[in-house]
CSV table of C-alpha atoms and ligand atoms in Angstrom, one decimal:
chain,number,residue,atom,x,y,z
A,98,MET,CA,51.9,17.1,7.1
A,99,ARG,CA,53.6,13.7,6.9
A,100,LYS,CA,52.6,12.9,10.5
A,101,LEU,CA,49.0,13.9,9.9
A,102,LEU,CA,48.8,11.7,6.8
A,103,ARG,CA,50.5,8.8,8.4
A,104,HIS,CA,48.2,8.9,11.3
A,105,THR,CA,45.2,9.2,9.0
A,106,ALA,CA,46.4,6.1,7.1
A,107,GLU,CA,46.6,4.2,10.3
A,108,LEU,CA,43.0,5.2,11.3
A,109,ALA,CA,41.9,4.1,7.8
A,110,GLU,CA,43.5,0.7,8.4
A,111,ASP,CA,41.9,0.4,11.8
A,112,TYR,CA,38.5,1.2,10.2
A,113,LEU,CA,38.9,-1.4,7.5
A,114,GLN,CA,40.0,-4.0,10.2
A,115,SER,CA,37.0,-3.2,12.3
A,116,ILE,CA,34.3,-3.5,9.7
A,117,THR,CA,34.9,-7.2,9.4
A,118,GLN,CA,33.8,-7.6,13.0
A,119,ARG,CA,31.4,-4.7,13.5
A,120,ASP,CA,27.6,-4.6,13.0
A,121,VAL,CA,26.9,-3.7,9.3
A,122,PHE,CA,24.4,-1.0,10.4
A,123,PRO,CA,25.7,1.1,13.2
A,124,LYS,CA,24.3,0.7,16.7
A,125,GLN,CA,21.9,3.4,17.9
A,126,GLU,CA,24.4,4.4,20.5
A,127,ALA,CA,27.0,5.3,17.8
A,128,ILE,CA,24.3,7.3,15.9
A,129,ASP,CA,23.3,9.1,19.1
A,130,HIS,CA,27.0,10.1,19.6
A,131,LEU,CA,27.0,12.1,16.4
A,132,VAL,CA,25.6,15.0,18.3
A,133,LYS,CA,29.0,15.3,19.9
A,134,LEU,CA,30.1,16.9,16.6
A,135,GLU,CA,27.4,19.5,16.9
A,136,GLU,CA,28.5,22.9,18.1
A,137,PRO,CA,28.2,26.6,17.1
A,138,LEU,CA,30.5,27.5,14.2
A,139,PRO,CA,33.9,27.5,16.0
A,140,LEU,CA,35.5,30.9,16.2
A,141,ASP,CA,39.0,29.6,16.2
A,142,GLY,CA,40.4,26.5,14.4
A,143,GLU,CA,41.4,23.3,16.1
A,144,GLN,CA,44.4,21.1,15.5
A,145,PRO,CA,43.9,18.9,12.4
A,146,GLU,CA,45.1,15.8,14.3
A,147,THR,CA,42.3,16.3,16.9
A,148,VAL,CA,39.7,17.0,14.3
A,149,ILE,CA,40.6,13.9,12.2
A,150,GLN,CA,40.8,11.7,15.3
A,151,ASN,CA,37.3,12.8,16.4
A,152,LEU,CA,36.0,12.3,12.9
A,153,HIS,CA,37.3,8.8,13.0
A,154,THR,CA,36.0,8.0,16.5
A,155,ILE,CA,32.6,9.6,16.3
A,156,GLY,CA,31.9,9.8,12.5
A,157,GLY,CA,33.5,6.4,11.7
A,158,ALA,CA,31.5,4.5,14.3
A,159,ALA,CA,28.2,5.7,12.8
A,160,THR,CA,29.0,4.7,9.2
A,161,VAL,CA,27.3,1.8,7.5
A,162,ALA,CA,29.8,-0.9,6.7
A,163,THR,CA,29.1,-0.8,3.0
A,164,THR,CA,32.8,-1.6,2.2
A,165,GLY,CA,32.5,-4.8,4.2
A,166,SER,CA,31.4,-8.2,2.8
A,167,ARG,CA,28.0,-8.4,4.3
A,168,TYR,CA,26.2,-5.4,3.0
A,169,PHE,CA,23.5,-6.3,0.5
A,170,GLY,CA,21.5,-3.1,0.5
A,171,PHE,CA,20.5,-1.2,-2.6
A,172,VAL,CA,23.3,-1.9,-5.2
A,173,THR,CA,26.1,-0.2,-3.5
A,174,GLY,CA,29.4,-2.0,-4.2
A,175,GLY,CA,32.5,-1.6,-2.0
A,176,SER,CA,35.8,-0.1,-3.0
A,177,LEU,CA,38.7,-2.2,-4.3
A,178,PRO,CA,41.8,-1.6,-2.2
A,179,ALA,CA,43.7,-0.3,-5.2
A,180,THR,CA,40.9,2.2,-5.9
A,181,LEU,CA,40.9,3.4,-2.3
A,182,ALA,CA,44.6,4.0,-2.8
A,183,SER,CA,44.1,5.8,-6.1
A,184,SER,CA,41.4,7.9,-4.6
A,185,TRP,CA,43.8,9.0,-1.8
A,186,LEU,CA,46.4,9.9,-4.4
A,187,THR,CA,43.9,11.7,-6.6
A,188,SER,CA,42.8,13.8,-3.6
A,189,THR,CA,46.4,14.5,-2.9
A,190,TRP,CA,46.9,15.8,-6.4
A,191,ASP,CA,43.7,17.8,-6.2
A,192,GLN,CA,43.3,18.1,-9.9
A,193,ASN,CA,40.5,20.0,-11.6
A,194,ALA,CA,39.4,17.7,-14.3
A,195,HIS,CA,37.7,20.2,-16.6
A,196,LEU,CA,40.2,20.9,-19.3
A,197,VAL,CA,43.4,19.4,-20.6
A,198,THR,CA,45.0,22.6,-19.6
A,199,GLY,CA,43.5,22.2,-16.1
A,200,SER,CA,45.1,18.8,-15.7
A,201,PRO,CA,46.9,16.9,-18.5
A,202,THR,CA,47.1,13.9,-16.1
A,203,ALA,CA,43.4,13.8,-15.4
A,204,ALA,CA,42.5,14.2,-19.1
A,205,ALA,CA,44.9,11.6,-20.3
A,206,ILE,CA,44.0,9.0,-17.7
A,207,GLU,CA,40.3,9.5,-18.2
A,208,GLN,CA,40.8,9.1,-21.9
A,209,ILE,CA,42.4,5.7,-21.4
A,210,ALA,CA,39.7,4.6,-18.9
A,211,ALA,CA,37.1,5.8,-21.4
A,212,ASN,CA,38.6,3.7,-24.2
A,213,TRP,CA,38.8,0.6,-22.0
A,214,LEU,CA,35.2,1.0,-20.9
A,215,VAL,CA,33.9,1.2,-24.4
A,216,GLU,CA,35.9,-1.9,-25.3
A,217,GLY,CA,35.0,-3.9,-22.2
A,218,LEU,CA,31.3,-3.0,-22.4
A,219,ASP,CA,31.5,-3.7,-26.1
A,220,LEU,CA,29.7,-0.5,-27.1
A,221,PRO,CA,30.2,1.3,-30.5
A,222,ARG,CA,33.9,2.1,-30.4
A,223,ASP,CA,33.6,5.9,-31.2
A,224,SER,CA,31.1,6.5,-28.4
A,225,ALA,CA,31.8,9.6,-26.2
A,226,VAL,CA,32.2,8.9,-22.5
A,227,GLY,CA,31.5,11.4,-19.6
A,228,PHE,CA,32.5,10.9,-16.0
A,229,VAL,CA,29.7,12.2,-13.8
A,230,THR,CA,28.6,11.7,-10.2
A,231,GLY,CA,26.3,8.8,-10.7
A,232,ALA,CA,23.8,7.1,-12.9
A,233,THR,CA,21.2,9.7,-12.2
A,234,MET,CA,23.4,12.3,-13.8
A,235,ALA,CA,24.5,9.9,-16.5
A,236,ASN,CA,20.8,9.3,-17.4
A,237,PHE,CA,20.4,13.1,-17.4
A,238,CYS,CA,23.3,13.5,-19.9
A,239,GLY,CA,22.2,10.7,-22.2
A,240,LEU,CA,18.7,12.0,-22.3
A,241,ALA,CA,19.9,15.6,-22.8
A,242,ALA,CA,21.8,14.3,-25.9
A,243,ALA,CA,18.7,12.5,-27.0
A,244,ARG,CA,16.6,15.6,-26.7
A,245,LEU,CA,19.0,17.7,-28.7
A,246,ALA,CA,19.4,15.0,-31.4
A,247,LEU,CA,15.6,14.5,-31.8
A,248,LEU,CA,14.8,18.2,-31.9
A,249,THR,CA,17.6,18.8,-34.4
A,250,SER,CA,16.1,16.0,-36.6
A,251,MET,CA,12.7,17.9,-36.4
A,252,GLY,CA,14.4,21.1,-37.6
A,253,TRP,CA,14.4,22.8,-34.2
A,254,ASN,CA,17.6,24.5,-33.1
A,255,LEU,CA,17.5,23.7,-29.3
A,256,GLU,CA,20.7,25.5,-28.5
A,257,GLU,CA,19.4,28.7,-30.1
A,258,ARG,CA,15.7,28.6,-29.3
A,259,GLY,CA,15.5,26.6,-26.1
A,260,LEU,CA,12.6,24.3,-25.2
A,261,PHE,CA,9.6,26.7,-25.2
A,262,GLY,CA,7.6,26.2,-28.3
A,263,ALA,CA,9.7,23.3,-29.5
A,264,PRO,CA,8.0,20.3,-31.3
A,265,ASN,CA,6.7,17.6,-29.0
A,266,ILE,CA,8.9,14.5,-28.5
A,267,PRO,CA,7.0,11.4,-27.6
A,268,VAL,CA,8.8,9.8,-24.6
A,269,TYR,CA,8.4,6.1,-23.9
A,270,VAL,CA,9.4,4.6,-20.5
A,271,SER,CA,8.7,1.2,-19.0
A,272,GLU,CA,6.1,0.8,-16.2
A,273,GLU,CA,9.2,-0.3,-14.2
A,274,VAL,CA,11.2,2.8,-15.1
A,275,HIS,CA,13.8,3.8,-12.5
A,276,VAL,CA,13.0,6.9,-10.6
A,277,SER,CA,16.3,8.5,-11.7
A,278,VAL,CA,15.2,8.4,-15.3
A,279,THR,CA,11.9,10.1,-14.5
A,280,LYS,CA,13.8,12.6,-12.4
A,281,ALA,CA,16.3,13.3,-15.3
A,282,LEU,CA,13.4,13.6,-17.7
A,283,ALA,CA,11.7,16.1,-15.4
A,284,LEU,CA,14.9,18.1,-15.2
A,285,LEU,CA,14.9,18.2,-19.0
A,286,GLY,CA,11.4,19.5,-19.2
A,287,PHE,CA,9.5,16.3,-19.8
A,288,GLY,CA,6.6,16.1,-17.4
A,289,VAL,CA,5.7,12.7,-15.8
A,290,GLY,CA,2.2,13.1,-17.1
A,291,SER,CA,3.4,13.2,-20.7
A,292,LEU,CA,5.3,9.9,-20.6
A,293,CYS,CA,4.0,6.8,-22.5
A,294,ARG,CA,4.3,3.7,-20.2
A,295,MET,CA,5.4,0.5,-21.8
A,296,PRO,CA,3.8,-2.6,-20.3
A,297,VAL,CA,6.1,-5.2,-18.5
A,298,ASP,CA,6.1,-8.9,-17.9
A,299,ASP,CA,6.3,-10.7,-14.5
A,300,GLN,CA,10.1,-10.0,-14.2
A,301,GLY,CA,9.7,-6.3,-14.9
A,302,ARG,CA,10.9,-6.5,-18.5
A,303,VAL,CA,9.3,-4.4,-21.2
A,304,ASP,CA,6.9,-6.8,-23.0
A,305,ALA,CA,7.6,-6.0,-26.6
A,306,SER,CA,4.8,-8.3,-27.8
A,307,ARG,CA,2.3,-5.9,-26.3
A,308,LEU,CA,3.8,-2.8,-28.1
A,309,SER,CA,3.0,-1.6,-31.5
A,310,LYS,CA,5.5,-0.2,-34.0
A,311,ILE,CA,6.8,3.3,-33.3
A,312,ASP,CA,6.7,5.3,-36.5
A,313,SER,CA,7.7,8.9,-35.4
A,314,PRO,CA,11.0,10.1,-33.9
A,315,SER,CA,10.6,9.2,-30.2
A,316,LEU,CA,12.8,9.0,-27.1
A,317,VAL,CA,12.6,5.4,-25.8
A,318,CYS,CA,14.1,4.7,-22.3
A,319,LEU,CA,15.1,1.1,-21.6
A,320,GLN,CA,16.6,-0.6,-18.7
A,321,SER,CA,19.4,-3.2,-18.3
A,322,GLY,CA,19.1,-4.5,-14.8
A,323,ASN,CA,15.8,-3.9,-13.1
A,324,VAL,CA,16.4,-2.4,-9.7
A,325,ASN,CA,14.3,-5.1,-8.1
A,326,THR,CA,14.7,-8.3,-10.2
A,327,GLY,CA,17.9,-7.5,-12.1
A,328,ALA,CA,16.0,-8.3,-15.4
A,329,PHE,CA,16.9,-6.8,-18.8
A,330,ASP,CA,14.6,-5.2,-21.3
A,331,PRO,CA,14.7,-6.9,-24.7
A,332,ILE,CA,16.5,-4.2,-26.5
A,333,SER,CA,16.8,-6.0,-29.9
A,334,ASP,CA,13.0,-6.5,-30.0
A,335,ILE,CA,12.4,-2.8,-29.2
A,336,HIS,CA,15.0,-1.7,-31.7
A,337,GLU,CA,13.1,-3.8,-34.3
A,338,LEU,CA,9.9,-1.8,-33.4
A,339,THR,CA,11.5,1.6,-33.6
A,340,LYS,CA,14.0,1.2,-36.5
A,341,ASP,CA,13.6,3.6,-39.4
A,342,SER,CA,11.5,5.9,-37.1
A,343,GLY,CA,14.5,8.1,-36.2
A,344,SER,CA,14.0,7.3,-32.6
A,345,TRP,CA,16.6,7.4,-29.9
A,346,LEU,CA,17.1,4.5,-27.5
A,347,HIS,CA,18.6,5.3,-24.1
A,348,VAL,CA,19.6,2.5,-21.7
A,349,ASP,CA,19.7,2.9,-17.9
A,350,GLY,CA,22.2,0.2,-17.0
A,351,ALA,CA,23.3,1.5,-13.6
A,352,PHE,CA,24.5,-1.9,-12.6
A,353,GLY,CA,23.3,-4.2,-15.3
A,354,LEU,CA,25.6,-2.8,-18.0
A,355,TRP,CA,28.5,-4.5,-16.3
A,356,ALA,CA,27.1,-7.8,-17.5
A,357,ARG,CA,28.6,-6.9,-20.8
A,358,PHE,CA,32.0,-7.9,-19.4
A,359,CYS,CA,30.8,-11.5,-19.0
A,360,SER,CA,30.2,-14.1,-21.8
A,361,GLU,CA,28.2,-16.1,-19.2
A,362,LEU,CA,25.6,-13.2,-19.2
A,363,SER,CA,25.5,-12.6,-22.9
A,364,THR,CA,21.9,-13.8,-23.2
A,365,GLN,CA,20.7,-11.1,-20.9
A,366,SER,CA,22.9,-8.4,-22.2
A,367,ALA,CA,22.4,-9.0,-26.0
A,368,GLY,CA,21.4,-6.1,-28.1
A,369,ILE,CA,22.5,-3.4,-25.7
A,370,GLU,CA,24.9,-2.1,-28.3
A,371,MET,CA,22.0,-1.2,-30.5
A,372,ALA,CA,21.1,1.8,-28.3
A,373,ASP,CA,22.2,5.4,-28.8
A,374,SER,CA,23.1,6.3,-25.2
A,375,TRP,CA,23.8,4.4,-22.0
A,376,ALA,CA,24.2,5.2,-18.3
A,377,THR,CA,26.0,3.2,-15.7
A,378,ASP,CA,27.8,3.5,-12.4
A,379,ALA,CA,31.4,2.7,-11.6
A,380,HIS,CA,30.7,3.2,-7.9
A,381,LYS,CA,28.3,0.3,-7.9
A,382,TRP,CA,29.6,-2.9,-9.5
A,383,LEU,CA,33.0,-1.8,-10.6
A,384,ASN,CA,33.7,-1.1,-6.9
A,385,VAL,CA,35.4,2.2,-7.1
A,386,PRO,CA,34.8,4.7,-4.2
A,387,TYR,CA,31.9,7.1,-4.4
A,388,ASP,CA,31.2,8.8,-6.6
A,389,CYS,CA,31.5,7.9,-10.3
A,390,GLY,CA,28.8,7.5,-12.9
A,391,LEU,CA,29.4,7.1,-16.6
A,392,VAL,CA,27.5,8.3,-19.7
A,393,PHE,CA,28.1,6.9,-23.1
A,394,CYS,CA,26.8,8.4,-26.4
A,395,LYS,CA,27.2,6.7,-29.7
A,396,GLU,CA,27.3,10.1,-31.6
A,397,PRO,CA,29.7,12.2,-29.6
A,398,LYS,CA,28.6,15.4,-31.2
A,399,PHE,CA,25.1,15.2,-29.6
A,400,LEU,CA,26.5,14.9,-26.1
A,401,ALA,CA,29.1,17.6,-26.7
A,402,SER,CA,26.4,20.0,-28.1
A,403,ALA,CA,24.1,19.2,-25.1
A,404,MET,CA,26.9,20.0,-22.6
A,405,ARG,CA,28.5,22.9,-24.5
A,406,ALA,CA,30.0,25.7,-22.5
A,407,ASP,CA,32.2,28.1,-24.4
A,408,ALA,CA,34.0,31.1,-23.1
A,409,ALA,CA,37.0,33.0,-24.2
A,410,TYR,CA,39.1,32.1,-21.2
A,411,LEU,CA,38.2,28.4,-21.4
A,412,ASP,CA,40.9,27.0,-23.5
A,413,PHE,CA,39.4,23.9,-25.2
A,414,GLN,CA,42.0,21.7,-26.9
A,415,ASN,CA,41.8,19.4,-29.9
A,416,GLN,CA,42.2,16.4,-27.5
A,417,ARG,CA,39.3,15.3,-25.4
A,418,ASP,CA,38.7,17.9,-22.7
A,419,PRO,CA,36.9,16.1,-19.8
A,420,SER,CA,34.2,18.7,-19.5
A,421,THR,CA,33.2,18.3,-23.1
A,422,TYR,CA,30.8,15.5,-22.1
A,423,THR,CA,29.7,16.5,-18.6
A,424,PRO,CA,27.4,19.2,-17.1
A,425,GLU,CA,30.1,20.2,-14.7
A,426,LEU,CA,33.1,22.3,-15.5
A,427,SER,CA,35.2,22.0,-12.3
A,428,ARG,CA,35.2,18.6,-10.7
A,429,ARG,CA,37.3,15.9,-9.2
A,430,ALA,CA,39.4,13.6,-11.4
A,431,ARG,CA,37.1,10.7,-10.7
A,432,GLY,CA,38.1,8.8,-13.9
A,433,ILE,CA,41.4,7.9,-12.3
A,434,ASP,CA,39.8,5.4,-9.9
A,435,THR,CA,38.1,3.7,-12.8
A,436,TYR,CA,41.4,3.5,-14.7
A,437,VAL,CA,42.9,1.8,-11.6
A,438,ALA,CA,40.0,-0.6,-11.2
A,439,LEU,CA,40.3,-1.7,-14.8
A,440,LYS,CA,44.1,-1.9,-14.7
A,441,THR,CA,44.3,-3.9,-11.5
A,442,LEU,CA,41.4,-6.3,-12.4
A,443,GLY,CA,41.8,-6.6,-16.1
A,444,LYS,CA,38.9,-7.7,-18.3
A,445,SER,CA,38.9,-11.1,-16.7
A,446,GLY,CA,38.9,-9.7,-13.2
A,447,VAL,CA,35.9,-7.6,-13.9
A,448,SER,CA,34.2,-10.6,-15.4
A,449,ASP,CA,35.1,-12.7,-12.3
A,450,LEU,CA,33.8,-10.1,-10.0
A,451,ILE,CA,30.4,-9.9,-11.8
A,452,ASN,CA,30.1,-13.6,-12.1
A,453,ARG,CA,31.0,-14.2,-8.5
A,454,CYS,CA,28.3,-11.8,-7.3
A,455,CYS,CA,25.7,-13.5,-9.6
A,456,ALA,CA,26.7,-17.0,-8.3
A,457,LEU,CA,26.4,-15.8,-4.7
A,458,ALA,CA,22.9,-14.3,-5.5
A,459,LYS,CA,21.8,-17.7,-6.8
A,460,ARG,CA,23.2,-19.3,-3.7
A,461,PHE,CA,21.3,-16.9,-1.5
A,462,ALA,CA,18.1,-17.8,-3.4
A,463,ARG,CA,18.7,-21.6,-3.2
A,464,SER,CA,19.5,-21.5,0.5
A,465,LEU,CA,16.6,-19.4,1.4
A,466,GLU,CA,14.2,-21.5,-0.7
A,467,ASN,CA,15.6,-24.6,1.0
A,468,ALA,CA,14.8,-23.0,4.3
A,469,GLY,CA,11.2,-22.4,3.3
A,470,PHE,CA,11.3,-18.8,2.1
A,471,THR,CA,9.8,-17.8,-1.2
A,472,VAL,CA,12.0,-16.3,-3.9
A,473,LEU,CA,9.9,-14.0,-6.1
A,474,ASN,CA,12.1,-13.4,-9.1
A,475,ASP,CA,14.1,-15.4,-11.6
A,476,VAL,CA,17.7,-14.8,-10.3
A,477,VAL,CA,19.3,-13.8,-13.6
A,478,LEU,CA,21.8,-11.3,-12.1
A,479,ASN,CA,22.8,-10.2,-8.6
A,480,GLN,CA,19.3,-9.4,-7.3
A,481,VAL,CA,17.1,-11.7,-5.1
A,482,LEU,CA,13.6,-10.8,-3.8
A,483,VAL,CA,12.4,-12.9,-0.9
A,484,THR,CA,9.3,-13.1,1.2
A,485,HIS,CA,8.8,-14.8,4.6
A,486,PRO,CA,7.0,-18.2,4.5
A,487,LYS,CA,4.2,-16.2,6.2
A,488,PRO,CA,4.1,-13.1,3.9
A,489,GLU,CA,2.5,-10.9,6.5
A,490,LYS,CA,5.6,-11.4,8.6
A,491,THR,CA,8.0,-10.1,6.0
A,492,PRO,CA,8.2,-6.4,7.2
A,493,ALA,CA,9.0,-7.5,10.8
A,494,TRP,CA,11.5,-10.1,9.4
A,495,ILE,CA,13.3,-7.4,7.4
A,496,LEU,CA,13.5,-5.1,10.4
A,497,ALA,CA,14.9,-7.8,12.5
A,498,ILE,CA,17.6,-8.5,9.9
A,499,GLN,CA,18.5,-4.8,9.6
A,500,GLN,CA,18.7,-4.4,13.4
A,501,ASP,CA,20.6,-7.7,14.0
A,502,GLY,CA,23.8,-6.3,12.4
A,503,THR,CA,25.1,-9.5,10.8
A,504,CYS,CA,24.2,-8.1,7.4
A,505,TRP,CA,22.0,-5.4,5.9
A,506,CYS,CA,19.3,-5.9,3.2
A,507,GLY,CA,16.8,-3.4,1.9
A,508,GLN,CA,13.1,-3.8,1.5
A,509,THR,CA,10.8,-3.4,-1.5
A,510,HIS,CA,7.3,-4.2,-2.8
A,511,TRP,CA,7.1,-6.6,-5.7
A,512,GLN,CA,3.9,-7.8,-7.3
A,513,GLY,CA,1.7,-7.4,-4.3
A,514,TYR,CA,4.2,-8.7,-1.8
A,515,ASP,CA,6.5,-7.0,0.7
A,516,ALA,CA,9.9,-8.5,0.0
A,517,ILE,CA,13.5,-8.3,1.2
A,518,ARG,CA,15.8,-7.1,-1.5
A,519,ILE,CA,19.2,-8.7,-1.6
A,520,SER,CA,21.8,-7.2,-3.9
A,521,VAL,CA,25.3,-8.7,-4.1
A,522,SER,CA,27.7,-6.2,-5.6
A,523,SER,CA,30.9,-6.1,-3.4
A,524,TRP,CA,34.3,-7.5,-4.4
A,525,ARG,CA,34.6,-8.5,-0.7
A,526,THR,CA,31.7,-10.9,-0.6
A,527,THR,CA,32.9,-14.4,-1.2
A,528,GLU,CA,31.8,-18.0,-0.6
A,529,SER,CA,33.5,-18.1,2.8
A,530,ASN,CA,31.8,-15.1,4.2
A,531,CYS,CA,28.3,-16.0,3.1
A,532,TYR,CA,26.3,-17.9,5.6
A,533,THR,CA,25.2,-21.5,4.7
A,534,ASN,CA,23.2,-22.8,7.6
A,535,SER,CA,19.9,-21.9,9.2
A,536,ASN,CA,21.5,-18.7,10.6
B,887,PLP,C1,21.3,3.2,-8.7
B,887,PLP,C2,20.5,3.2,-9.9
B,887,PLP,C3,20.4,4.5,-10.6
B,887,PLP,C4,20.8,5.8,-10.0
B,887,PLP,O1,22.2,5.8,-9.8
B,887,PLP,P1,22.9,6.8,-8.8
B,887,PLP,O2,24.3,6.4,-8.9
B,887,PLP,O3,22.3,6.6,-7.4
B,887,PLP,O4,22.6,8.2,-9.3
B,887,PLP,C5,19.7,4.5,-11.7
B,887,PLP,N1,19.2,3.3,-12.3
B,887,PLP,C6,19.3,2.1,-11.7
B,887,PLP,C7,18.7,0.9,-12.3
B,887,PLP,C8,20.0,2.1,-10.4
B,887,PLP,O5,20.1,0.9,-9.9
């Protein structure tokens, strides 16, 4: 066992060394080599050393270097060295983070991380926190809590009677709603055709001036950090339009919520605390290894009721059992990496990480503009949308960048233009490994 683990640790070190030199997206040759892993289900097992070695050589070569410094695709984040280490240790422990009795360690450490998160993000202090796979599931959980709370307020016992025949809940989403929110709504029984779309401005923010007051209990989905522009919906203004209506505000802040750690970004992130539930990702901007999403709910009882699973053999404690706030029962103790990220960075370290990414996004925008490219968005966070000086050349330009291997950026469509989408979210990306000249 010791030999296998030592060897694997060496392979991991080699991998981390190599990504600083390698192409960010794997060469076609490496992708083609993946077929070497294909074979009929082996009848007999093979030596672990050999299997791991092949995994490293063949599988590792075809990975995307998202943990390196030059990956700007989607909003992916890297993994902080300390969280890679904690993820190893957590896998070694192989804890089942469902109940306190399943793992006192997992439960206790998650609780600490949960408290720190609520404080760092400056959300209502008694909010419940659930550790899920990603922001999609976090949105699902927040919206499930909302559905239950709203139906309860309408006198409908959802747990008892289910959704069929229940009163209608008006659901508001932005024209720029993230696909994970519509997916979560669909999973919860809200058809896309029934959603009211709120108009947005040129940065993709909900335009509150074009909304009328909402008088009846509604589910209002907002966004902190537009997936293209990084812009924030004006939550205070929308809160003003919904207050006294008994509505529930849910915020998708998959990456934008981390702005709450930075006083420099307080203009953007103001009012977020007025919502009732929030979703974010630790695997994006907090730079913990995949996967870790987070749901927060101001009134813990609604999230707990929406996620309830009682059985005689499940020994729920008075303390916080991790599965009280998640759809899963058995799962990995993913909260531990978040604890380690917060403990090793501190509040100031998280704030520095976020600010550094935002400064580098601005630098990207400036340099590209100076070189004659057009930046389509106000760079208020870590997102930059750029078109080629000849817009019709943008798709070919993006493809060339993706194939070149120096870095990797995604593509999008924004306000009639094809655009390259640059997201800066890795702890590894610094001034010195960003390019400055015409390269
Ligand atoms: C990434 C993202 C999501 C979905 O998060 P997953 O972790 O991929 O499930 C939701 N909303 C926004 C704004 C995102 O950027």
